[in-house]
Amino acid sequence: MIATLKALHISALSVWCAGLILLPVLMHIYGRRDEMKTQAGFTEFRWLTHYSYTAVLSPAAVIAVAAGTVLIFALEVLDIWMMAKLVAVAGMVLLHVWLGHLIVVAGEEHGAFRMPPAGLALLGIIPLIALVLWLVLAKPSLDELTALLPAILQEPRGNEIPAGWDPL
């Protein structure tokens, strides 16, 4: 079961990461062509970006995050490197959403929207992907970084969860 979840997680993560790199480049190349000024060129751009995002990239992201979440609880991995990985994945999710926003804006403002440079998205995506890979493969001890946090963030407070917030 664990091996199947890991294979699913790695496969979906590979597709998601490849899509996060490919989509900004695709938007840069197709969004700046002279053919974008024609209806046929705009339709091709709109279909290609929309389909890539909704049928490939987003489902891969959901599967990767869901399988990863199940693995965290199944293997009970609660180390500091895993928390840092989750922060990096949250950054990837934010960039994923921003790319979706760009696709919507480019589709709605035909002719009036100038596509941002692909390098802008890649400047965030590539370091985050590299950070996730490094954290997972190296599993570094981040005790030095943890020591820099305020004391209130380093220890449990022992407070009760308010009754309105307790799902059980």
Short mmCIF file of N, CA and C in Angstrom, two decimals:
data_model
loop_
_atom_site.label_atom_id
_atom_site.label_comp_id
_atom_site.label_asym_id
_atom_site.label_seq_id
_atom_site.Cartn_x
_atom_site.Cartn_y
_atom_site.Cartn_z
N MET A 1 0.82 -1.20 0.00
CA MET A 1 0.00 0.00 0.00
C MET A 1 0.86 1.26 0.00
N ILE A 2 1.90 1.29 0.85
CA ILE A 2 2.77 2.45 0.95
C ILE A 2 3.53 2.64 -0.37
N ALA A 3 4.00 1.53 -0.95
CA ALA A 3 4.74 1.62 -2.21
C ALA A 3 3.85 2.17 -3.33
N THR A 4 2.60 1.77 -3.35
CA THR A 4 1.66 2.28 -4.35
C THR A 4 1.42 3.77 -4.15
N LEU A 5 1.24 4.18 -2.91
CA LEU A 5 1.05 5.61 -2.62
C LEU A 5 2.27 6.43 -3.00
N LYS A 6 3.46 5.91 -2.71
CA LYS A 6 4.68 6.62 -3.08
C LYS A 6 4.81 6.74 -4.59
N ALA A 7 4.51 5.66 -5.31
CA ALA A 7 4.58 5.70 -6.77
C ALA A 7 3.58 6.70 -7.34
N LEU A 8 2.37 6.71 -6.79
CA LEU A 8 1.35 7.66 -7.23
C LEU A 8 1.79 9.09 -6.93
N HIS A 9 2.33 9.31 -5.73
CA HIS A 9 2.78 10.64 -5.33
C HIS A 9 3.92 11.13 -6.23
N ILE A 10 4.90 10.30 -6.46
CA ILE A 10 6.04 10.70 -7.28
C ILE A 10 5.63 10.93 -8.73
N SER A 11 4.76 10.08 -9.26
CA SER A 11 4.29 10.26 -10.63
C SER A 11 3.51 11.55 -10.79
N ALA A 12 2.58 11.79 -9.90
CA ALA A 12 1.78 13.01 -9.98
C ALA A 12 2.65 14.25 -9.75
N LEU A 13 3.58 14.16 -8.84
CA LEU A 13 4.48 15.29 -8.57
C LEU A 13 5.36 15.58 -9.78
N SER A 14 5.80 14.55 -10.47
CA SER A 14 6.61 14.74 -11.68
C SER A 14 5.83 15.47 -12.77
N VAL A 15 4.59 15.05 -12.97
CA VAL A 15 3.75 15.71 -13.98
C VAL A 15 3.46 17.15 -13.57
N TRP A 16 3.18 17.37 -12.29
CA TRP A 16 2.88 18.72 -11.81
C TRP A 16 4.08 19.64 -11.96
N CYS A 17 5.24 19.18 -11.55
CA CYS A 17 6.45 20.01 -11.65
C CYS A 17 6.80 20.30 -13.11
N ALA A 18 6.70 19.29 -13.96
CA ALA A 18 6.97 19.51 -15.38
C ALA A 18 5.98 20.53 -15.96
N GLY A 19 4.73 20.42 -15.56
CA GLY A 19 3.72 21.37 -16.03
C GLY A 19 3.95 22.78 -15.51
N LEU A 20 4.41 22.89 -14.26
CA LEU A 20 4.70 24.22 -13.71
C LEU A 20 5.86 24.90 -14.43
N ILE A 21 6.76 24.11 -14.98
CA ILE A 21 7.86 24.67 -15.76
C ILE A 21 7.41 24.95 -17.19
N LEU A 22 6.66 24.02 -17.76
CA LEU A 22 6.25 24.13 -19.16
C LEU A 22 5.21 25.23 -19.39
N LEU A 23 4.25 25.37 -18.50
CA LEU A 23 3.15 26.30 -18.73
C LEU A 23 3.59 27.76 -18.88
N PRO A 24 4.47 28.29 -18.04
CA PRO A 24 4.91 29.67 -18.27
C PRO A 24 5.66 29.85 -19.60
N VAL A 25 6.45 28.85 -19.97
CA VAL A 25 7.15 28.92 -21.25
C VAL A 25 6.15 28.89 -22.40
N LEU A 26 5.17 28.02 -22.29
CA LEU A 26 4.11 27.93 -23.29
C LEU A 26 3.34 29.24 -23.40
N MET A 27 3.01 29.83 -22.27
CA MET A 27 2.30 31.10 -22.28
C MET A 27 3.16 32.21 -22.87
N HIS A 28 4.45 32.15 -22.61
CA HIS A 28 5.36 33.17 -23.15
C HIS A 28 5.47 33.03 -24.66
N ILE A 29 5.66 31.81 -25.15
CA ILE A 29 5.84 31.60 -26.59
C ILE A 29 4.54 31.86 -27.34
N TYR A 30 3.45 31.24 -26.91
CA TYR A 30 2.18 31.40 -27.62
C TYR A 30 1.56 32.78 -27.38
N GLY A 31 1.73 33.32 -26.19
CA GLY A 31 1.10 34.59 -25.87
C GLY A 31 1.71 35.79 -26.58
N ARG A 32 2.90 35.64 -27.15
CA ARG A 32 3.57 36.76 -27.82
C ARG A 32 3.67 36.58 -29.34
N ARG A 33 3.06 35.56 -29.88
CA ARG A 33 3.11 35.34 -31.33
C ARG A 33 2.25 36.36 -32.07
N ASP A 34 2.62 36.62 -33.32
CA ASP A 34 1.81 37.51 -34.15
C ASP A 34 0.43 36.91 -34.44
N GLU A 35 0.36 35.56 -34.46
CA GLU A 35 -0.92 34.89 -34.72
C GLU A 35 -1.94 35.14 -33.62
N MET A 36 -1.48 35.61 -32.45
CA MET A 36 -2.41 35.91 -31.35
C MET A 36 -3.36 37.04 -31.71
N LYS A 37 -3.01 37.82 -32.71
CA LYS A 37 -3.87 38.93 -33.12
C LYS A 37 -5.05 38.46 -33.95
N THR A 38 -5.01 37.21 -34.42
CA THR A 38 -6.13 36.66 -35.18
C THR A 38 -6.99 35.80 -34.26
N GLN A 39 -8.21 35.58 -34.65
CA GLN A 39 -9.12 34.77 -33.85
C GLN A 39 -8.64 33.32 -33.76
N ALA A 40 -8.13 32.79 -34.87
CA ALA A 40 -7.65 31.40 -34.87
C ALA A 40 -6.46 31.24 -33.93
N GLY A 41 -5.53 32.17 -33.95
CA GLY A 41 -4.37 32.10 -33.08
C GLY A 41 -4.76 32.24 -31.62
N PHE A 42 -5.69 33.16 -31.34
CA PHE A 42 -6.14 33.33 -29.96
C PHE A 42 -6.88 32.10 -29.47
N THR A 43 -7.69 31.49 -30.31
CA THR A 43 -8.44 30.28 -29.94
C THR A 43 -7.47 29.14 -29.63
N GLU A 44 -6.43 29.00 -30.44
CA GLU A 44 -5.44 27.95 -30.20
C GLU A 44 -4.73 28.18 -28.86
N PHE A 45 -4.33 29.42 -28.61
CA PHE A 45 -3.67 29.76 -27.35
C PHE A 45 -4.58 29.49 -26.17
N ARG A 46 -5.81 29.93 -26.27
CA ARG A 46 -6.77 29.78 -25.18
C ARG A 46 -7.04 28.30 -24.89
N TRP A 47 -7.23 27.52 -25.95
CA TRP A 47 -7.51 26.10 -25.76
C TRP A 47 -6.30 25.39 -25.16
N LEU A 48 -5.12 25.67 -25.68
CA LEU A 48 -3.91 24.99 -25.23
C LEU A 48 -3.61 25.29 -23.76
N THR A 49 -3.67 26.54 -23.37
CA THR A 49 -3.36 26.88 -21.98
C THR A 49 -4.46 26.40 -21.03
N HIS A 50 -5.71 26.59 -21.42
CA HIS A 50 -6.81 26.20 -20.55
C HIS A 50 -6.84 24.68 -20.35
N TYR A 51 -6.70 23.95 -21.44
CA TYR A 51 -6.74 22.49 -21.35
C TYR A 51 -5.54 21.97 -20.55
N SER A 52 -4.35 22.52 -20.79
CA SER A 52 -3.17 22.09 -20.04
C SER A 52 -3.36 22.30 -18.55
N TYR A 53 -3.93 23.44 -18.19
CA TYR A 53 -4.10 23.78 -16.78
C TYR A 53 -5.20 22.94 -16.11
N THR A 54 -6.35 22.83 -16.76
CA THR A 54 -7.49 22.19 -16.11
C THR A 54 -7.51 20.67 -16.24
N ALA A 55 -6.96 20.12 -17.33
CA ALA A 55 -7.05 18.68 -17.54
C ALA A 55 -5.78 17.93 -17.15
N VAL A 56 -4.65 18.63 -17.07
CA VAL A 56 -3.40 17.94 -16.76
C VAL A 56 -2.78 18.46 -15.46
N LEU A 57 -2.49 19.76 -15.43
CA LEU A 57 -1.74 20.34 -14.33
C LEU A 57 -2.49 20.29 -12.99
N SER A 58 -3.72 20.74 -12.98
CA SER A 58 -4.48 20.79 -11.72
C SER A 58 -4.79 19.40 -11.16
N PRO A 59 -5.25 18.43 -11.98
CA PRO A 59 -5.45 17.10 -11.41
C PRO A 59 -4.16 16.47 -10.88
N ALA A 60 -3.04 16.71 -11.57
CA ALA A 60 -1.77 16.17 -11.08
C ALA A 60 -1.41 16.80 -9.73
N ALA A 61 -1.68 18.09 -9.58
CA ALA A 61 -1.39 18.77 -8.31
C ALA A 61 -2.26 18.21 -7.19
N VAL A 62 -3.52 18.01 -7.45
CA VAL A 62 -4.43 17.49 -6.42
C VAL A 62 -4.01 16.08 -6.02
N ILE A 63 -3.69 15.24 -6.99
CA ILE A 63 -3.28 13.86 -6.69
C ILE A 63 -1.97 13.86 -5.91
N ALA A 64 -1.01 14.70 -6.31
CA ALA A 64 0.28 14.76 -5.61
C ALA A 64 0.10 15.19 -4.16
N VAL A 65 -0.69 16.22 -3.95
CA VAL A 65 -0.89 16.72 -2.58
C VAL A 65 -1.69 15.71 -1.75
N ALA A 66 -2.72 15.11 -2.33
CA ALA A 66 -3.53 14.14 -1.58
C ALA A 66 -2.71 12.90 -1.22
N ALA A 67 -1.97 12.35 -2.18
CA ALA A 67 -1.15 11.16 -1.89
C ALA A 67 -0.06 11.50 -0.88
N GLY A 68 0.53 12.69 -1.00
CA GLY A 68 1.55 13.11 -0.04
C GLY A 68 0.99 13.26 1.36
N THR A 69 -0.21 13.80 1.46
CA THR A 69 -0.84 13.95 2.77
C THR A 69 -1.12 12.60 3.41
N VAL A 70 -1.63 11.66 2.63
CA VAL A 70 -1.88 10.32 3.16
C VAL A 70 -0.56 9.68 3.60
N LEU A 71 0.50 9.87 2.82
CA LEU A 71 1.80 9.30 3.20
C LEU A 71 2.33 9.89 4.51
N ILE A 72 2.13 11.20 4.69
CA ILE A 72 2.60 11.83 5.94
C ILE A 72 1.96 11.16 7.15
N PHE A 73 0.65 10.94 7.07
CA PHE A 73 -0.04 10.33 8.20
C PHE A 73 0.21 8.83 8.30
N ALA A 74 0.34 8.16 7.16
CA ALA A 74 0.59 6.71 7.19
C ALA A 74 1.97 6.39 7.74
N LEU A 75 2.96 7.20 7.39
CA LEU A 75 4.32 6.95 7.86
C LEU A 75 4.67 7.75 9.11
N GLU A 76 3.76 8.61 9.54
CA GLU A 76 3.94 9.45 10.73
C GLU A 76 5.24 10.25 10.66
N VAL A 77 5.45 10.91 9.53
CA VAL A 77 6.64 11.74 9.32
C VAL A 77 6.31 13.15 9.76
N LEU A 78 6.82 13.55 10.91
CA LEU A 78 6.55 14.88 11.45
C LEU A 78 7.85 15.61 11.79
N ASP A 79 8.89 15.35 11.02
CA ASP A 79 10.18 15.99 11.25
C ASP A 79 10.15 17.43 10.73
N ILE A 80 11.16 18.19 11.14
CA ILE A 80 11.26 19.59 10.73
C ILE A 80 11.44 19.71 9.22
N TRP A 81 12.21 18.81 8.60
CA TRP A 81 12.41 18.90 7.16
C TRP A 81 11.09 18.73 6.42
N MET A 82 10.18 17.92 6.97
CA MET A 82 8.87 17.73 6.33
C MET A 82 8.04 19.01 6.42
N MET A 83 8.12 19.70 7.54
CA MET A 83 7.38 20.96 7.66
C MET A 83 7.94 22.00 6.67
N ALA A 84 9.26 22.01 6.50
CA ALA A 84 9.87 22.92 5.53
C ALA A 84 9.44 22.54 4.11
N LYS A 85 9.33 21.24 3.85
CA LYS A 85 8.87 20.79 2.53
C LYS A 85 7.43 21.24 2.28
N LEU A 86 6.60 21.16 3.30
CA LEU A 86 5.21 21.59 3.14
C LEU A 86 5.12 23.09 2.86
N VAL A 87 6.00 23.87 3.44
CA VAL A 87 6.04 25.31 3.15
C VAL A 87 6.43 25.54 1.69
N ALA A 88 7.42 24.78 1.20
CA ALA A 88 7.83 24.91 -0.19
C ALA A 88 6.71 24.47 -1.14
N VAL A 89 6.00 23.41 -0.78
CA VAL A 89 4.87 22.95 -1.61
C VAL A 89 3.76 24.00 -1.61
N ALA A 90 3.54 24.67 -0.48
CA ALA A 90 2.56 25.75 -0.44
C ALA A 90 2.95 26.87 -1.40
N GLY A 91 4.24 27.16 -1.50
CA GLY A 91 4.70 28.14 -2.48
C GLY A 91 4.43 27.69 -3.90
N MET A 92 4.63 26.40 -4.17
CA MET A 92 4.31 25.86 -5.50
C MET A 92 2.82 25.98 -5.80
N VAL A 93 2.00 25.74 -4.80
CA VAL A 93 0.55 25.88 -4.98
C VAL A 93 0.18 27.33 -5.30
N LEU A 94 0.80 28.27 -4.60
CA LEU A 94 0.52 29.69 -4.88
C LEU A 94 0.91 30.08 -6.30
N LEU A 95 2.05 29.60 -6.77
CA LEU A 95 2.45 29.89 -8.15
C LEU A 95 1.53 29.19 -9.15
N HIS A 96 1.06 28.00 -8.80
CA HIS A 96 0.09 27.28 -9.63
C HIS A 96 -1.19 28.12 -9.80
N VAL A 97 -1.67 28.65 -8.70
CA VAL A 97 -2.89 29.47 -8.73
C VAL A 97 -2.64 30.76 -9.53
N TRP A 98 -1.47 31.37 -9.37
CA TRP A 98 -1.15 32.59 -10.12
C TRP A 98 -1.13 32.33 -11.62
N LEU A 99 -0.58 31.18 -12.03
CA LEU A 99 -0.60 30.82 -13.46
C LEU A 99 -2.03 30.65 -13.96
N GLY A 100 -2.87 30.04 -13.15
CA GLY A 100 -4.29 29.92 -13.52
C GLY A 100 -4.94 31.28 -13.68
N HIS A 101 -4.60 32.20 -12.80
CA HIS A 101 -5.13 33.56 -12.91
C HIS A 101 -4.68 34.22 -14.22
N LEU A 102 -3.41 34.04 -14.57
CA LEU A 102 -2.91 34.60 -15.83
C LEU A 102 -3.64 34.02 -17.04
N ILE A 103 -3.95 32.74 -16.98
CA ILE A 103 -4.67 32.11 -18.09
C ILE A 103 -6.06 32.71 -18.23
N VAL A 104 -6.74 32.90 -17.11
CA VAL A 104 -8.08 33.49 -17.14
C VAL A 104 -8.04 34.92 -17.67
N VAL A 105 -7.10 35.71 -17.16
CA VAL A 105 -7.00 37.11 -17.58
C VAL A 105 -6.65 37.19 -19.06
N ALA A 106 -5.72 36.35 -19.52
CA ALA A 106 -5.34 36.36 -20.94
C ALA A 106 -6.52 35.96 -21.82
N GLY A 107 -7.36 35.06 -21.34
CA GLY A 107 -8.52 34.63 -22.11
C GLY A 107 -9.62 35.67 -22.15
N GLU A 108 -9.78 36.43 -21.09
CA GLU A 108 -10.86 37.41 -21.03
C GLU A 108 -10.51 38.74 -21.67
N GLU A 109 -9.23 39.08 -21.69
CA GLU A 109 -8.83 40.38 -22.21
C GLU A 109 -8.06 40.23 -23.51
N HIS A 110 -8.67 39.56 -24.46
CA HIS A 110 -8.05 39.30 -25.76
C HIS A 110 -7.61 40.61 -26.40
N GLY A 111 -6.30 40.70 -26.69
CA GLY A 111 -5.77 41.88 -27.35
C GLY A 111 -5.38 42.99 -26.41
N ALA A 112 -5.94 43.03 -25.20
CA ALA A 112 -5.63 44.12 -24.27
C ALA A 112 -4.67 43.68 -23.16
N PHE A 113 -4.32 42.41 -23.15
CA PHE A 113 -3.50 41.88 -22.06
C PHE A 113 -2.11 41.55 -22.59
N ARG A 114 -1.11 42.02 -21.90
CA ARG A 114 0.28 41.69 -22.26
C ARG A 114 0.77 40.62 -21.30
N MET A 115 1.12 39.46 -21.86
CA MET A 115 1.57 38.33 -21.06
C MET A 115 2.88 38.67 -20.34
N PRO A 116 2.95 38.47 -19.03
CA PRO A 116 4.21 38.71 -18.32
C PRO A 116 5.29 37.75 -18.81
N PRO A 117 6.55 38.09 -18.61
CA PRO A 117 7.62 37.19 -19.06
C PRO A 117 7.59 35.86 -18.31
N ALA A 118 7.90 34.78 -19.02
CA ALA A 118 7.88 33.45 -18.41
C ALA A 118 8.91 33.34 -17.29
N GLY A 119 10.01 34.07 -17.43
CA GLY A 119 11.06 34.01 -16.42
C GLY A 119 10.58 34.43 -15.05
N LEU A 120 9.56 35.28 -15.00
CA LEU A 120 9.03 35.73 -13.72
C LEU A 120 8.49 34.56 -12.91
N ALA A 121 7.72 33.69 -13.55
CA ALA A 121 7.19 32.52 -12.85
C ALA A 121 8.28 31.49 -12.59
N LEU A 122 9.18 31.34 -13.55
CA LEU A 122 10.23 30.34 -13.41
C LEU A 122 11.21 30.69 -12.30
N LEU A 123 11.37 31.98 -12.01
CA LEU A 123 12.25 32.40 -10.92
C LEU A 123 11.77 31.89 -9.57
N GLY A 124 10.47 31.67 -9.44
CA GLY A 124 9.94 31.10 -8.21
C GLY A 124 9.77 29.60 -8.26
N ILE A 125 9.37 29.09 -9.42
CA ILE A 125 9.04 27.67 -9.53
C ILE A 125 10.28 26.78 -9.42
N ILE A 126 11.31 27.09 -10.17
CA ILE A 126 12.49 26.21 -10.20
C ILE A 126 13.17 26.11 -8.83
N PRO A 127 13.40 27.22 -8.11
CA PRO A 127 13.99 27.07 -6.77
C PRO A 127 13.10 26.29 -5.80
N LEU A 128 11.78 26.45 -5.90
CA LEU A 128 10.89 25.71 -5.00
C LEU A 128 10.93 24.21 -5.30
N ILE A 129 10.93 23.86 -6.57
CA ILE A 129 11.03 22.44 -6.93
C ILE A 129 12.35 21.86 -6.46
N ALA A 130 13.44 22.61 -6.67
CA ALA A 130 14.76 22.15 -6.21
C ALA A 130 14.79 22.02 -4.69
N LEU A 131 14.17 22.95 -3.98
CA LEU A 131 14.13 22.89 -2.52
C LEU A 131 13.36 21.66 -2.03
N VAL A 132 12.23 21.37 -2.66
CA VAL A 132 11.45 20.19 -2.28
C VAL A 132 12.27 18.93 -2.51
N LEU A 133 12.92 18.82 -3.66
CA LEU A 133 13.74 17.65 -3.94
C LEU A 133 14.89 17.52 -2.93
N TRP A 134 15.54 18.62 -2.63
CA TRP A 134 16.65 18.57 -1.68
C TRP A 134 16.16 18.15 -0.29
N LEU A 135 15.06 18.72 0.15
CA LEU A 135 14.55 18.39 1.48
C LEU A 135 14.16 16.92 1.58
N VAL A 136 13.56 16.38 0.53
CA VAL A 136 13.11 14.99 0.57
C VAL A 136 14.29 14.03 0.46
N LEU A 137 15.24 14.35 -0.40
CA LEU A 137 16.35 13.42 -0.61
C LEU A 137 17.41 13.51 0.49
N ALA A 138 17.69 14.72 0.97
CA ALA A 138 18.73 14.89 1.98
C ALA A 138 18.21 14.72 3.41
N LYS A 139 16.95 15.02 3.62
CA LYS A 139 16.36 14.99 4.96
C LYS A 139 17.30 15.66 5.97
N PRO A 140 17.61 16.93 5.74
CA PRO A 140 18.62 17.60 6.58
C PRO A 140 18.10 17.88 7.98
N SER A 141 19.03 18.00 8.90
CA SER A 141 18.68 18.43 10.25
C SER A 141 18.62 19.96 10.23
N LEU A 142 17.48 20.49 10.50
CA LEU A 142 17.28 21.94 10.47
C LEU A 142 17.22 22.52 11.87
N ASP A 143 17.92 21.91 12.80
CA ASP A 143 17.90 22.36 14.19
C ASP A 143 18.46 23.77 14.33
N GLU A 144 19.47 24.11 13.53
CA GLU A 144 20.05 25.45 13.61
C GLU A 144 19.02 26.51 13.22
N LEU A 145 18.23 26.21 12.18
CA LEU A 145 17.19 27.16 11.77
C LEU A 145 16.05 27.20 12.77
N THR A 146 15.73 26.06 13.35
CA THR A 146 14.66 26.00 14.34
C THR A 146 15.04 26.81 15.58
N ALA A 147 16.31 26.81 15.92
CA ALA A 147 16.77 27.56 17.10
C ALA A 147 16.61 29.06 16.92
N LEU A 148 16.53 29.52 15.69
CA LEU A 148 16.35 30.95 15.42
C LEU A 148 14.92 31.43 15.63
N LEU A 149 13.97 30.48 15.72
CA LEU A 149 12.57 30.85 15.94
C LEU A 149 12.36 31.31 17.37
N PRO A 150 11.37 32.17 17.59
CA PRO A 150 11.06 32.57 18.97
C PRO A 150 10.63 31.36 19.81
N ALA A 151 10.84 31.45 21.10
CA ALA A 151 10.55 30.33 22.00
C ALA A 151 9.08 29.93 21.96
N ILE A 152 8.21 30.89 21.73
CA ILE A 152 6.77 30.58 21.72
C ILE A 152 6.41 29.65 20.56
N LEU A 153 7.21 29.66 19.50
CA LEU A 153 6.95 28.78 18.37
C LEU A 153 7.66 27.44 18.49
N GLN A 154 8.50 27.26 19.47
CA GLN A 154 9.28 26.04 19.60
C GLN A 154 8.71 25.02 20.57
N GLU A 155 7.70 25.39 21.33
CA GLU A 155 7.18 24.45 22.31
C GLU A 155 5.66 24.49 22.31
N PRO A 156 5.05 23.33 22.60
CA PRO A 156 3.59 23.32 22.68
C PRO A 156 3.12 24.12 23.88
N ARG A 157 1.99 24.74 23.74
CA ARG A 157 1.48 25.62 24.79
C ARG A 157 0.64 24.86 25.81
N GLY A 158 0.11 23.71 25.45
CA GLY A 158 -0.68 22.94 26.40
C GLY A 158 -2.09 23.48 26.58
N ASN A 159 -2.53 24.36 25.71
CA ASN A 159 -3.87 24.93 25.81
C ASN A 159 -4.89 23.99 25.19
N GLU A 160 -6.11 24.07 25.70
CA GLU A 160 -7.20 23.29 25.14
C GLU A 160 -7.68 23.92 23.83
N ILE A 161 -8.13 23.07 22.92
CA ILE A 161 -8.72 23.58 21.67
C ILE A 161 -10.11 24.10 22.02
N PRO A 162 -10.46 25.32 21.57
CA PRO A 162 -11.80 25.84 21.84
C PRO A 162 -12.87 24.88 21.29
N ALA A 163 -13.96 24.74 22.03
CA ALA A 163 -15.01 23.76 21.69
C ALA A 163 -15.58 24.00 20.30
N GLY A 164 -15.67 25.23 19.86
CA GLY A 164 -16.22 25.54 18.54
C GLY A 164 -15.29 25.11 17.42
N TRP A 165 -14.01 24.92 17.71
CA TRP A 165 -13.04 24.57 16.67
C TRP A 165 -12.76 23.07 16.64
N ASP A 166 -13.16 22.35 17.66
CA ASP A 166 -12.87 20.93 17.76
C ASP A 166 -13.82 20.15 16.85
N PRO A 167 -13.29 19.50 15.79
CA PRO A 167 -14.18 18.78 14.86
C PRO A 167 -14.74 17.49 15.45
N LEU A 168 -14.18 17.03 16.56
CA LEU A 168 -14.67 15.78 17.15
C LEU A 168 -15.62 16.08 18.24
#
